[in-house]
Every structure is written in C-alpha cells, then in structure tokens.
Tab-separated table of C-alpha atoms in Angstrom:
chain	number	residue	atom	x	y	z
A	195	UNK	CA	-10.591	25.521	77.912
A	196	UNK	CA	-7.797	27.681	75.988
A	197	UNK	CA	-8.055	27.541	72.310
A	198	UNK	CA	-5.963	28.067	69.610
A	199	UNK	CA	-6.421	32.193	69.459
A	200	UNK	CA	-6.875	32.480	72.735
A	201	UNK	CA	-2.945	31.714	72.657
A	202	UNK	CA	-2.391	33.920	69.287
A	203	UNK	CA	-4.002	37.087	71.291
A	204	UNK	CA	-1.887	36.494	74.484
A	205	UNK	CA	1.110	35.853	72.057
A	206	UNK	CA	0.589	38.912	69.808
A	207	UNK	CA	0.578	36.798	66.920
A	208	UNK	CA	-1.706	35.491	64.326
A	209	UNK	CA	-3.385	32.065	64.811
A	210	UNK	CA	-1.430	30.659	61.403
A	211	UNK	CA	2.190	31.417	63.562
A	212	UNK	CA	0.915	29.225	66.294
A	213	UNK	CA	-0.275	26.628	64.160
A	214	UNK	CA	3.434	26.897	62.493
A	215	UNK	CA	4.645	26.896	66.159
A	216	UNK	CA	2.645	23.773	67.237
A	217	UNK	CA	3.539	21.949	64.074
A	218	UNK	CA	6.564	23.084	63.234
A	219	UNK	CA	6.049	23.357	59.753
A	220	UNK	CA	7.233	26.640	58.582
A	221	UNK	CA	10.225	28.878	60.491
A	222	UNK	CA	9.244	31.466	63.072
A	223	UNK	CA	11.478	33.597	64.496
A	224	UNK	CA	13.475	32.552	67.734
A	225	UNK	CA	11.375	35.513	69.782
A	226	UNK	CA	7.925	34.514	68.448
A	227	UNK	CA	8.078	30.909	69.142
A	228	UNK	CA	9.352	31.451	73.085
A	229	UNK	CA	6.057	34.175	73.056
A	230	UNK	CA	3.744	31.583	71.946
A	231	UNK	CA	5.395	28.446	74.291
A	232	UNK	CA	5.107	30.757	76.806
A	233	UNK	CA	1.126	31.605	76.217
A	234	UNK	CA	0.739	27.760	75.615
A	235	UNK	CA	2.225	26.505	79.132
A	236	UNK	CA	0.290	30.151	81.106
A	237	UNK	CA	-3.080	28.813	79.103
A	238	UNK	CA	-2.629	25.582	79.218
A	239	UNK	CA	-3.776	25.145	75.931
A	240	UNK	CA	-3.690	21.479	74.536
A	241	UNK	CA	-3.846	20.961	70.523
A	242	UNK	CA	-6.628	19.645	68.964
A	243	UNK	CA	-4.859	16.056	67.989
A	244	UNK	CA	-7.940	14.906	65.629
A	245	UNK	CA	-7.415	18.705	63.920
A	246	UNK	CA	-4.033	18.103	63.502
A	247	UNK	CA	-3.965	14.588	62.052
A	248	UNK	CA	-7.199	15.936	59.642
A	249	UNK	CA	-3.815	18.427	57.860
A	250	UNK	CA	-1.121	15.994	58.575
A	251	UNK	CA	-2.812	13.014	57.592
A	252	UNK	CA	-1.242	11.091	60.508
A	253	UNK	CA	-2.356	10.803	64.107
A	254	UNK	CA	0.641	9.048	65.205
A	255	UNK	CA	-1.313	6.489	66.810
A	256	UNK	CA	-1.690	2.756	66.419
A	257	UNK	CA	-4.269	0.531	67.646
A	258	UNK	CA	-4.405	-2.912	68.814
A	259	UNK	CA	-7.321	-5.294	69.760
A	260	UNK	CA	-6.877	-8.287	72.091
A	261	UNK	CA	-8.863	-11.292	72.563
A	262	UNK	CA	-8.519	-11.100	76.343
A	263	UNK	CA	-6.982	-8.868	78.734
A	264	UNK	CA	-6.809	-11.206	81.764
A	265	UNK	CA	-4.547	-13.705	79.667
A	266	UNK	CA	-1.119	-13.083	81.152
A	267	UNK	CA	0.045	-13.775	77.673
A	268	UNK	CA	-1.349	-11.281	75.815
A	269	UNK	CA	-0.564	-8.885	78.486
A	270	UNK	CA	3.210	-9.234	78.174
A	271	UNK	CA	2.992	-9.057	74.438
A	272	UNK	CA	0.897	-5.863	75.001
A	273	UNK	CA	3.536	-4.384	76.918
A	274	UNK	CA	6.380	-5.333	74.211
A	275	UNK	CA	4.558	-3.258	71.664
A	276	UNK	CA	3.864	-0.496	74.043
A	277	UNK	CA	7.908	-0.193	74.381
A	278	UNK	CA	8.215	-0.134	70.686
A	279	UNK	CA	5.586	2.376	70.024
A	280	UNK	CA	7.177	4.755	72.651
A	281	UNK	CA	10.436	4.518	71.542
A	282	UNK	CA	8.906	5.494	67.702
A	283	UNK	CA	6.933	8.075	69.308
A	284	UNK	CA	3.723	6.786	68.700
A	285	UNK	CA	0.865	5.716	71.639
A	286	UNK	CA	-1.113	2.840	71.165
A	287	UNK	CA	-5.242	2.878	72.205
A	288	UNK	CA	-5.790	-0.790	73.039
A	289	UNK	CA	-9.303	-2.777	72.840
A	290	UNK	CA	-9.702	-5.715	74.939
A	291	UNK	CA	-12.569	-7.882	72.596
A	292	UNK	CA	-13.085	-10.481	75.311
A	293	UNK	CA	-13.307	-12.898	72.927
A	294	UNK	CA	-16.208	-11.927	71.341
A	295	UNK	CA	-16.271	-11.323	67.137
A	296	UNK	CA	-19.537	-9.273	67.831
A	297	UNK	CA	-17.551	-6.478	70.409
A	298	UNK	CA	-13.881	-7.132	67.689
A	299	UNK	CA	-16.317	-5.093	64.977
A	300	UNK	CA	-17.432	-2.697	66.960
A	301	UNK	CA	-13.673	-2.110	68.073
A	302	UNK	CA	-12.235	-1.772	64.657
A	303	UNK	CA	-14.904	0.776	63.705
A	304	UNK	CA	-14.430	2.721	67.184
A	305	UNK	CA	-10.423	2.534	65.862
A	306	UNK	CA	-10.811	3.574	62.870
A	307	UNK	CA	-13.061	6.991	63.307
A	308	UNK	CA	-10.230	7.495	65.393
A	309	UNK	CA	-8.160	7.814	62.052
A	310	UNK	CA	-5.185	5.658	63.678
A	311	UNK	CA	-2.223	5.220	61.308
A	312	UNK	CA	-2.051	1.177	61.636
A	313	UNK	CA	-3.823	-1.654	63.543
A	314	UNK	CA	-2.217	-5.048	65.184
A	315	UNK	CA	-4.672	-7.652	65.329
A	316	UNK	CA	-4.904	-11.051	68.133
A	317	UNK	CA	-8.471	-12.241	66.398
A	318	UNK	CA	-10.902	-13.771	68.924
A	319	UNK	CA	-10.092	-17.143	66.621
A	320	UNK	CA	-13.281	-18.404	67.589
A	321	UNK	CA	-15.475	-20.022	64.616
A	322	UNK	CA	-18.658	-17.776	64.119
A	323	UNK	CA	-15.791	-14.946	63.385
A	324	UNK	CA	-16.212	-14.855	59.655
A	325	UNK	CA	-16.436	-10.784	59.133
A	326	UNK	CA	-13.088	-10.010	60.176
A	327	UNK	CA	-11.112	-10.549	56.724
A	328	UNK	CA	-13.602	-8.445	55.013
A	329	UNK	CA	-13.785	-5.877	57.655
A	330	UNK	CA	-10.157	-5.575	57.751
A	331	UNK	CA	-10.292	-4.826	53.881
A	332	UNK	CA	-12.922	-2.377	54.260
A	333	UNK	CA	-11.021	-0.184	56.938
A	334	UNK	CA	-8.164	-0.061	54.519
A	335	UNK	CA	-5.361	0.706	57.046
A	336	UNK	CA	-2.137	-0.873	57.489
A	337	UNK	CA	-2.557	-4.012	59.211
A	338	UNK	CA	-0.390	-6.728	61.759
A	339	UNK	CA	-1.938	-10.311	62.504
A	340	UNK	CA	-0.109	-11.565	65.482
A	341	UNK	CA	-0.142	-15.131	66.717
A	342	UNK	CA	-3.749	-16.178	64.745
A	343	UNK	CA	-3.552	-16.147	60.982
A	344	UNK	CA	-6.792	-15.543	58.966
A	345	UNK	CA	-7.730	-15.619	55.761
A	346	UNK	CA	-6.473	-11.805	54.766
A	347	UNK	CA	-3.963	-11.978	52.114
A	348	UNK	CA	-3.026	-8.167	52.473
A	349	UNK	CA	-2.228	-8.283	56.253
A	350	UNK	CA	0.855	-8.590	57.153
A	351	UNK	CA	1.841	-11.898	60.087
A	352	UNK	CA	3.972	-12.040	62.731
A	353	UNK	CA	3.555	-15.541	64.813
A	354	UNK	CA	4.910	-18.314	66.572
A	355	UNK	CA	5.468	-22.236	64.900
A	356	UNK	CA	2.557	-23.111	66.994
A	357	UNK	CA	2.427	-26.731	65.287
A	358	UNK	CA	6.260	-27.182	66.283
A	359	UNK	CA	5.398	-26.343	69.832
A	360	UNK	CA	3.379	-29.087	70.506
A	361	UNK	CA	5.745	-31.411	68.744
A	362	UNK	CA	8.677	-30.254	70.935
A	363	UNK	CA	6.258	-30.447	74.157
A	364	UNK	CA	5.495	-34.286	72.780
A	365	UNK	CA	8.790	-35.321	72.375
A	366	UNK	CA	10.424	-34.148	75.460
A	367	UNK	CA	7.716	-36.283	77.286
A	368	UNK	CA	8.406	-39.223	75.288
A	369	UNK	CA	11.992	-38.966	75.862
A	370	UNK	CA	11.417	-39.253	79.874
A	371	UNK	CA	9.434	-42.301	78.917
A	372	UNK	CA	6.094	-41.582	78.946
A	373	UNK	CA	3.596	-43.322	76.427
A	374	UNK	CA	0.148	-42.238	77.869
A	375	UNK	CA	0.498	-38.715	77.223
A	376	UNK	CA	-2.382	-36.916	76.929
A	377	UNK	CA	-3.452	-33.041	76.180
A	378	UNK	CA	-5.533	-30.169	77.199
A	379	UNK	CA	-6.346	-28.001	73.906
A	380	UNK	CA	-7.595	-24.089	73.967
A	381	UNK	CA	-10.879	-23.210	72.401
A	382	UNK	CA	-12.487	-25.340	69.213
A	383	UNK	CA	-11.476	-24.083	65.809
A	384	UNK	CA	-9.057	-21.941	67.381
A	385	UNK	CA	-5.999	-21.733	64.551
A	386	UNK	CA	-2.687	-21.352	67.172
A	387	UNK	CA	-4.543	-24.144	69.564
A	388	UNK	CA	-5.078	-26.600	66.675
A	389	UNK	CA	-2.061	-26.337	65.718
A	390	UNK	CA	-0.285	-27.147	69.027
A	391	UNK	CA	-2.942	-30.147	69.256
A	392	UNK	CA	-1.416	-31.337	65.641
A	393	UNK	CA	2.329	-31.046	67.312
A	394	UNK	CA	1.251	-33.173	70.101
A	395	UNK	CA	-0.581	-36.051	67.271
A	396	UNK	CA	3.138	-36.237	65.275
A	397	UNK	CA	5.033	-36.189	68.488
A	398	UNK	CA	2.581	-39.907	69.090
A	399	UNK	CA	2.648	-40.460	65.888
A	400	UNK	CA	6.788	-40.731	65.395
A	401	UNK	CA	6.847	-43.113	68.033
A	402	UNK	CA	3.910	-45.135	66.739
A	403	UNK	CA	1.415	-44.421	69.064
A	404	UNK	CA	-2.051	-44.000	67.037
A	405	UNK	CA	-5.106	-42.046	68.453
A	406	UNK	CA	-8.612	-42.348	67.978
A	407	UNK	CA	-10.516	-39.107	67.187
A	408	UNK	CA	-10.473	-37.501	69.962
A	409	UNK	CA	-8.648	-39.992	72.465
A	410	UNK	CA	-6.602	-38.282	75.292
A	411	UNK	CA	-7.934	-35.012	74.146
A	412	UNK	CA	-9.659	-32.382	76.454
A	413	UNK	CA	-10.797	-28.814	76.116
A	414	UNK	CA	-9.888	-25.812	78.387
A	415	UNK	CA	-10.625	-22.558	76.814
A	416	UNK	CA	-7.246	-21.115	77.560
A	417	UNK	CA	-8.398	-20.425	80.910
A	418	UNK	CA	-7.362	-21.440	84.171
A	419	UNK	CA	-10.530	-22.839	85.392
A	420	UNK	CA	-10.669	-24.648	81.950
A	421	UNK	CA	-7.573	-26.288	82.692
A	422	UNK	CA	-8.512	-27.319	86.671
A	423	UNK	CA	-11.743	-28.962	85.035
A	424	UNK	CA	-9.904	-30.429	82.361
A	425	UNK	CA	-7.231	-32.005	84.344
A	426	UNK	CA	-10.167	-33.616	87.204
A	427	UNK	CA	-11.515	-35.063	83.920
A	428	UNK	CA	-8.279	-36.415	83.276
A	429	UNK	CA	-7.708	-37.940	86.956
A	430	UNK	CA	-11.118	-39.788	86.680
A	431	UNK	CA	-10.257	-41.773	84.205
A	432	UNK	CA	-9.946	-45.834	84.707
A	433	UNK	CA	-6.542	-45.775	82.732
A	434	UNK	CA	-4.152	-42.544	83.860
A	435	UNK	CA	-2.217	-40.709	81.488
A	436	UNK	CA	1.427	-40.489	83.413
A	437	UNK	CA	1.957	-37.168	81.290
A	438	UNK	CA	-0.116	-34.088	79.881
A	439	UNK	CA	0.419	-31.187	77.772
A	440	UNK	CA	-1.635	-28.101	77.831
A	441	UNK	CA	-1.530	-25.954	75.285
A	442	UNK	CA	-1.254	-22.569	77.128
A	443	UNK	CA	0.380	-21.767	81.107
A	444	UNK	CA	-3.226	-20.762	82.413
A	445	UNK	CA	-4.715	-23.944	82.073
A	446	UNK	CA	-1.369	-25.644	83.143
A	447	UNK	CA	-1.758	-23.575	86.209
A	448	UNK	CA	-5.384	-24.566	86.774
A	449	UNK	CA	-4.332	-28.300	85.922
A	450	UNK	CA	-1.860	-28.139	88.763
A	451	UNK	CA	-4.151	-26.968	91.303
A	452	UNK	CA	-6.628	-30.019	90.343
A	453	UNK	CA	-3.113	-32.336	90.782
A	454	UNK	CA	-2.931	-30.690	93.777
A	455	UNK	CA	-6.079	-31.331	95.176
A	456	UNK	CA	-6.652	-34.754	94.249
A	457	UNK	CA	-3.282	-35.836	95.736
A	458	UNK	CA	-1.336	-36.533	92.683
A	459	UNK	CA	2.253	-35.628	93.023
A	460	UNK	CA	4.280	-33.708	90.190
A	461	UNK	CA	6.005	-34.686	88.455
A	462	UNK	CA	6.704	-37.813	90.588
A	463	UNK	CA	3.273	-39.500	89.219
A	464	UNK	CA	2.131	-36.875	86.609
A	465	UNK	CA	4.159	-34.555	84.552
A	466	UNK	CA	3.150	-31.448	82.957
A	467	UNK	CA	4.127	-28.962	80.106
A	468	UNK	CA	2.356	-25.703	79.108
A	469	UNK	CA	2.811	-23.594	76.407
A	470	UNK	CA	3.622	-19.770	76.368
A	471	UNK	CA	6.361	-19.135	79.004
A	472	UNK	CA	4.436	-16.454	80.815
A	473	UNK	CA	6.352	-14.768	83.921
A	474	UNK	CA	3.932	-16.697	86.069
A	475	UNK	CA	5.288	-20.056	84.623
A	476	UNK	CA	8.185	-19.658	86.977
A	477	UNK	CA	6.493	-19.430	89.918
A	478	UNK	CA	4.129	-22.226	90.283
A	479	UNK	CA	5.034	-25.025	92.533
A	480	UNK	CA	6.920	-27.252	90.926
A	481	UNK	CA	7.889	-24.801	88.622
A	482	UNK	CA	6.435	-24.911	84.878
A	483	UNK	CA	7.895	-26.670	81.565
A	484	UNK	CA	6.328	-24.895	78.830
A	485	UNK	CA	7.660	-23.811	75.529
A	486	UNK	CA	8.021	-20.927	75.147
A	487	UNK	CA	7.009	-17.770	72.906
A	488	UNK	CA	8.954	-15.195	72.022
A	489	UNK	CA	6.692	-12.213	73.328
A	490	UNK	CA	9.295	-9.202	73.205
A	491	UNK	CA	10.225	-10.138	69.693
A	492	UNK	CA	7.054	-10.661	68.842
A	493	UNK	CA	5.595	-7.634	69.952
A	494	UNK	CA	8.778	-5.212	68.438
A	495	UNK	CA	8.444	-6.892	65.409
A	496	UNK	CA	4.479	-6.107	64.818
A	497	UNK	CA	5.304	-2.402	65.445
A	498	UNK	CA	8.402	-2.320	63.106
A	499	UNK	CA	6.381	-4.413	60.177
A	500	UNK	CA	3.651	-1.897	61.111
A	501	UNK	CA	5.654	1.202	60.537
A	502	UNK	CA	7.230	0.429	57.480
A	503	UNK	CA	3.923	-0.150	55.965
A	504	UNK	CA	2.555	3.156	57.023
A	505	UNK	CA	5.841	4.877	56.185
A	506	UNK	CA	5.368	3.180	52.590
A	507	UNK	CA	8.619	1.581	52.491
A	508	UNK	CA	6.898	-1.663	51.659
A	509	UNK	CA	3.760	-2.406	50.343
A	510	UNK	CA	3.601	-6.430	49.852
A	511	UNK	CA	2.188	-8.092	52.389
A	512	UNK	CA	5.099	-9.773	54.928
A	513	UNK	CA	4.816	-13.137	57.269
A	514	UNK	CA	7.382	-14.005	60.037
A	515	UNK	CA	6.811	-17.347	61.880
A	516	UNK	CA	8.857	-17.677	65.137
A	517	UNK	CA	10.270	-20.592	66.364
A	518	UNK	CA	9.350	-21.616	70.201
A	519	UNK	CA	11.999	-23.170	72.334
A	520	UNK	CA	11.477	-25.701	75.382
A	521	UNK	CA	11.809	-23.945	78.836
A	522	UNK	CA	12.388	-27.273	81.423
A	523	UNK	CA	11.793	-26.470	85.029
A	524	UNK	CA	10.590	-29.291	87.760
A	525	UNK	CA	7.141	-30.122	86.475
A	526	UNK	CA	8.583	-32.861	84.029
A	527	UNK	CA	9.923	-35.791	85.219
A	528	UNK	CA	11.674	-39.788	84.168
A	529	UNK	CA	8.645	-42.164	83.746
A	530	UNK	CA	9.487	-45.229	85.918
A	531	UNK	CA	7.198	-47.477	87.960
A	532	UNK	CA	8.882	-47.481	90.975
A	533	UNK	CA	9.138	-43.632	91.255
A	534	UNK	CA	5.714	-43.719	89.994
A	535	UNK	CA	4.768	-46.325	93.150
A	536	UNK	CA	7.048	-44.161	95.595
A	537	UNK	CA	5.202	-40.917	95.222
A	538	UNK	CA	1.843	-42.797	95.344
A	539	UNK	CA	3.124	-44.655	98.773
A	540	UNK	CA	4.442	-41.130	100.451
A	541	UNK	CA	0.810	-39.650	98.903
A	542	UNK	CA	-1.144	-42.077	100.915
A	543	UNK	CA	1.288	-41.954	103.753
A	544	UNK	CA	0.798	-38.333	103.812
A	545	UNK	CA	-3.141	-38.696	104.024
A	546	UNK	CA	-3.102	-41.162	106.656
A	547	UNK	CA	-1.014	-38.924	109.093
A	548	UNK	CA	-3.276	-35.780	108.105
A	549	UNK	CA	-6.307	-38.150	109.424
A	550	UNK	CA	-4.024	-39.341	112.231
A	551	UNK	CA	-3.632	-36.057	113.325
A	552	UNK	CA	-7.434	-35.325	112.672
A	553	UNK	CA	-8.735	-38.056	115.058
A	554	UNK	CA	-6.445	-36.803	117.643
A	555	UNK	CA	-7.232	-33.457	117.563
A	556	UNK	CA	-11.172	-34.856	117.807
A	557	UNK	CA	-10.318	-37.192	120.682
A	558	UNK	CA	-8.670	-34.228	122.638
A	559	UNK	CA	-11.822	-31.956	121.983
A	560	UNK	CA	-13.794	-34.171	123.772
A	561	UNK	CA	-11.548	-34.388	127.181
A	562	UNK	CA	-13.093	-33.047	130.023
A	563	UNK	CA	-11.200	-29.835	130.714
A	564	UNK	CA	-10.636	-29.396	134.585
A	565	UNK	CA	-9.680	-26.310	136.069
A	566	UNK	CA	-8.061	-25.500	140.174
C-alpha cells in the first residue's frame, strides 16, 4: 500500500506539500498540486482518515446506534439521516444493538475510539438499560436522542407525540362506533410504547369507558410474530373486541395474518390501526390505518440539531416533539351489527363451500378410473 512519501518522491516534493495538498490547508502552486494528484491517482494512495482527524480534530463522521435493524421503521429513518449526512458531507457508521443494553455499550465505546464528531441515539428502551445516561456523559460527544427519551439532560431530542398517537388511533375507532377496543402494546417499560398505550386509556377514558389494570391490553414486542400471537390471544377470548390498536405496523401486520387465519374479516368484523406509517403499511391487504411518523423529518432534523452542536453554534441542550397524523386506508371500518353479522354469514359461507369442494374432490379420488 502507497504511503504518504511514497507520493512526495514520485511528486518531487516534500511530504509537508502533500499533506498541504491532501488537506488543503496552506497554498501550493497550481503545478505542484496537479504533480502530486497525479502521483495520488498512479499510486493509489488513500489518506490515513484517523491521521487526519488526530490534526483536524474532526473525522467528519457521525454515528448512530439502532435498536433493531429488521424494524422497517427504523430502517426508513436510517435512510433519512443517511441523505442528510451526504448532503453535509459527512458518512454515518451505523450499529444495529438488537435490542440489547449489554451490545448498545459496547457500540458506543467501538464509536467513540473511532473519534466520530456526533452520535444519534434509538436506546434499546428496555428496563435493565440503566448505564446509558451515564455512558453518554462519559463519551462527552455531541449527542441526538431520537424517538426514546432518557434521563440525559445534555442530549439533545428529536421525537414523535407518541402519547397523542394513541389518542388519535382511539378516537378514530370510537368515532366508527366501536366500544370494545382493545390494544397490542410494544415491549414493557418501553417509553414511546407506554406512551401510545396512555393515548389509547384517554381515548376510553373521554368517552367513559374505564379499564381495569391491564384489561384489553396485550404485549407484542414490536415484532411481527408478537403481534400474530397477540391478536390469536385476542380472538380467543369469550367477549370479542370489534376493534384493536397496535402500537407499531409490524405487529399490525402479524395481527392481520392471525385475522386472516382464523377467518375474521377486516374490517367488516374487526378493525385495525397501527402506528408508524411504514412503506409496508400500504401494502397489506386491506390496506393499513396507522398514524403516522414523520421519519424524513425526523431523521433531517437529528443531523441538523447534530451539526450545529458540533459546529458550536449552540450549546444548550434542544427538544423537538413531532406531531403524528392519522393515515386511513381500508382496515378501519363503521361498527354496526348487521355488517358485523354479514361478514360473519359470507365467513361461514365461505368455509362451507371450501369443505364442499373438499368432499368432492375426495369423492372423485376414489372413482374407479377406466381406461379403452
């Protein structure tokens, strides 16, 4: 590999004109620098980026950890910042914690010998992460919280009104009538899910409707297969709810597969709402209501908070809370009996013609076949 005055000799220059050259921080003559560019491109040399953020005490590189990279969600909101950071020529190293406080610490140290500028932050939220505030205060770099808040007075916030998500999810189910609404929560202890959980209790609670503890409440761990198990919990029970809000699209997804499967139309006897608005949410049959997050705007505005702390135009820590808006598409529907008894009566309609069909196919397997 080419080094530094490997370039100078080919160049016939010192090594401090091609540092100048690389970093453009003192004026070299128009027929020096196209010597050294040219050595650079014949040697393929590549600068030392660690040396050169050592002297200019900047890497021009932010990181970012995520809780988990399989959540459509945090995908989209990784791509957002990535088209900020480009467009401020920075790159972005990104560290997928899966969720797990334990591989989060380990992440933020890895980050930081990697002397990035700033770090945006989606905690694992989970409740055995107690370390993070006072790691984050140890690393002493520029910090972003996005969507969970923790207890770190000097980061700076960008999030959505995650409480005022489930309220809006609540009350556009109430307003097609339904009363038995119940809901599908992320992980325990986890802030943004807790607080979409607290929308859906005032949405009840405005119209009267009082729950016990836990009544009508489920766990899905913001996972698809959380939300399929949740939702044949939900189906089991001696009194239906004709409505249910999840609190994220992956487990509204897995919820509609376990509606699927057990026969229960939507929205014709069940009607759903998810939360998030990822791309996928369009594309589900019937297509999801979910509210919807802001991702681009959050993810532009972490960079840009970000920048301006490393820049030092501000120092004083900054929070911006979002506000979601309701996306409806065909999974919500008008709670009425008789629409209610309709899509029950086609349901069982449609099984007994599936066994129709079943018997005759059997009967016809066992007809003699006779051949000329």
């Amino acid at each position: 590999m080419a080094t530094i005055k490997d370039v100078a000799q080919r160049a016939g220059v010192s090594v401090t004109t091609v540092s100048h050259v690389i970093n453009n921080s003192r004026v070299v003559s128009a027929e020096g620098r196209e010597r050294v560019e040219q050595a650079i491109r014949a040697l393929g040399y590549v600068p030392n980026a660690m040396a050169r953020s050592l002297k200019s005490n900047s890497s021009a590189t932010l990181g970012m950890l995520i809780p988990n990279s399989s959540n459509p969600y945090f995908a989209e909101i990784v791509r957002a910042v990535e088209d900020r950071c480009f467009s401020a020529g920075y790159t972005l190293v990104l560290c997928n914690t899966d969720d797990e406080p334990g591989r989060q610490s380990v992440y933020l140290q890895v980050l930081a010998e990697r002397r990035i500028d700033g770090l945006i932050v989606v905690s694992t939220g989970t409740v055995d992460d107690h370390s993070l505030a006072s790691q984050l205060q140890g690393l002493r770099i520029p910090t972003v919280l996005v969507d969970r808040e923790i207890a770190e007075p000097t980061c700076d916030l960008v999030a959505t009104a995650h409480m005022q998500g489930g309220l809006l999810a609540g009350r556009h189910l109430l307003s097609l009538g339904h009363q038995r609404i119940a809901c599908i929560g992320g992980p325990l202890g986890v802030m943004s899910s807790e607080q979409r959980i607290e929308g859906w209790r005032l949405a009840l609670a405005e119209r009267g409707v009082v729950l016990r503890a836990d009544e009508l409440l489920w766990r899905g761990g913001f996972t698809s297969q959380g939300g399929y198990e949740a939702m044949h919990a939900i189906l089991r029970t001696p009194d239906r709810p004709s409505a249910v809000f999840v609190c994220n699209d992956l487990m509204a997804i897995g919820a509609l597969r376990a509606a699927h499967e057990t026969g229960v139309a939507v929205p014709d006897e069940l009607s759903i709402v998810g939360f998030d608005d990822i791309e996928l949410s369009s594309y589900t049959s019937p297509a999801l209501t979910t509210v919807a997050q802001p991702k681009t705007q959050i993810g532009g505005l972490a960079v840009d908070m970000l920048l301006e702390r490393v820049s030092g135009q501000r120092r004083e820590p900054c929070k911006v809370v979002l506000q979601p808006e309701l996306c409806v598409r065909a999974s919500t529907a008008s709670h009425t009996p008789q629409r209610v008894a309709s899509a029950a009566a086609a349901s069982s309609s449609s099984i007994s013609s599936i066994s129709s069909i079943s018997s005759i196919s059997a009967t016809r397997a066992t007809m003699p076949v006779i051949s000329e």
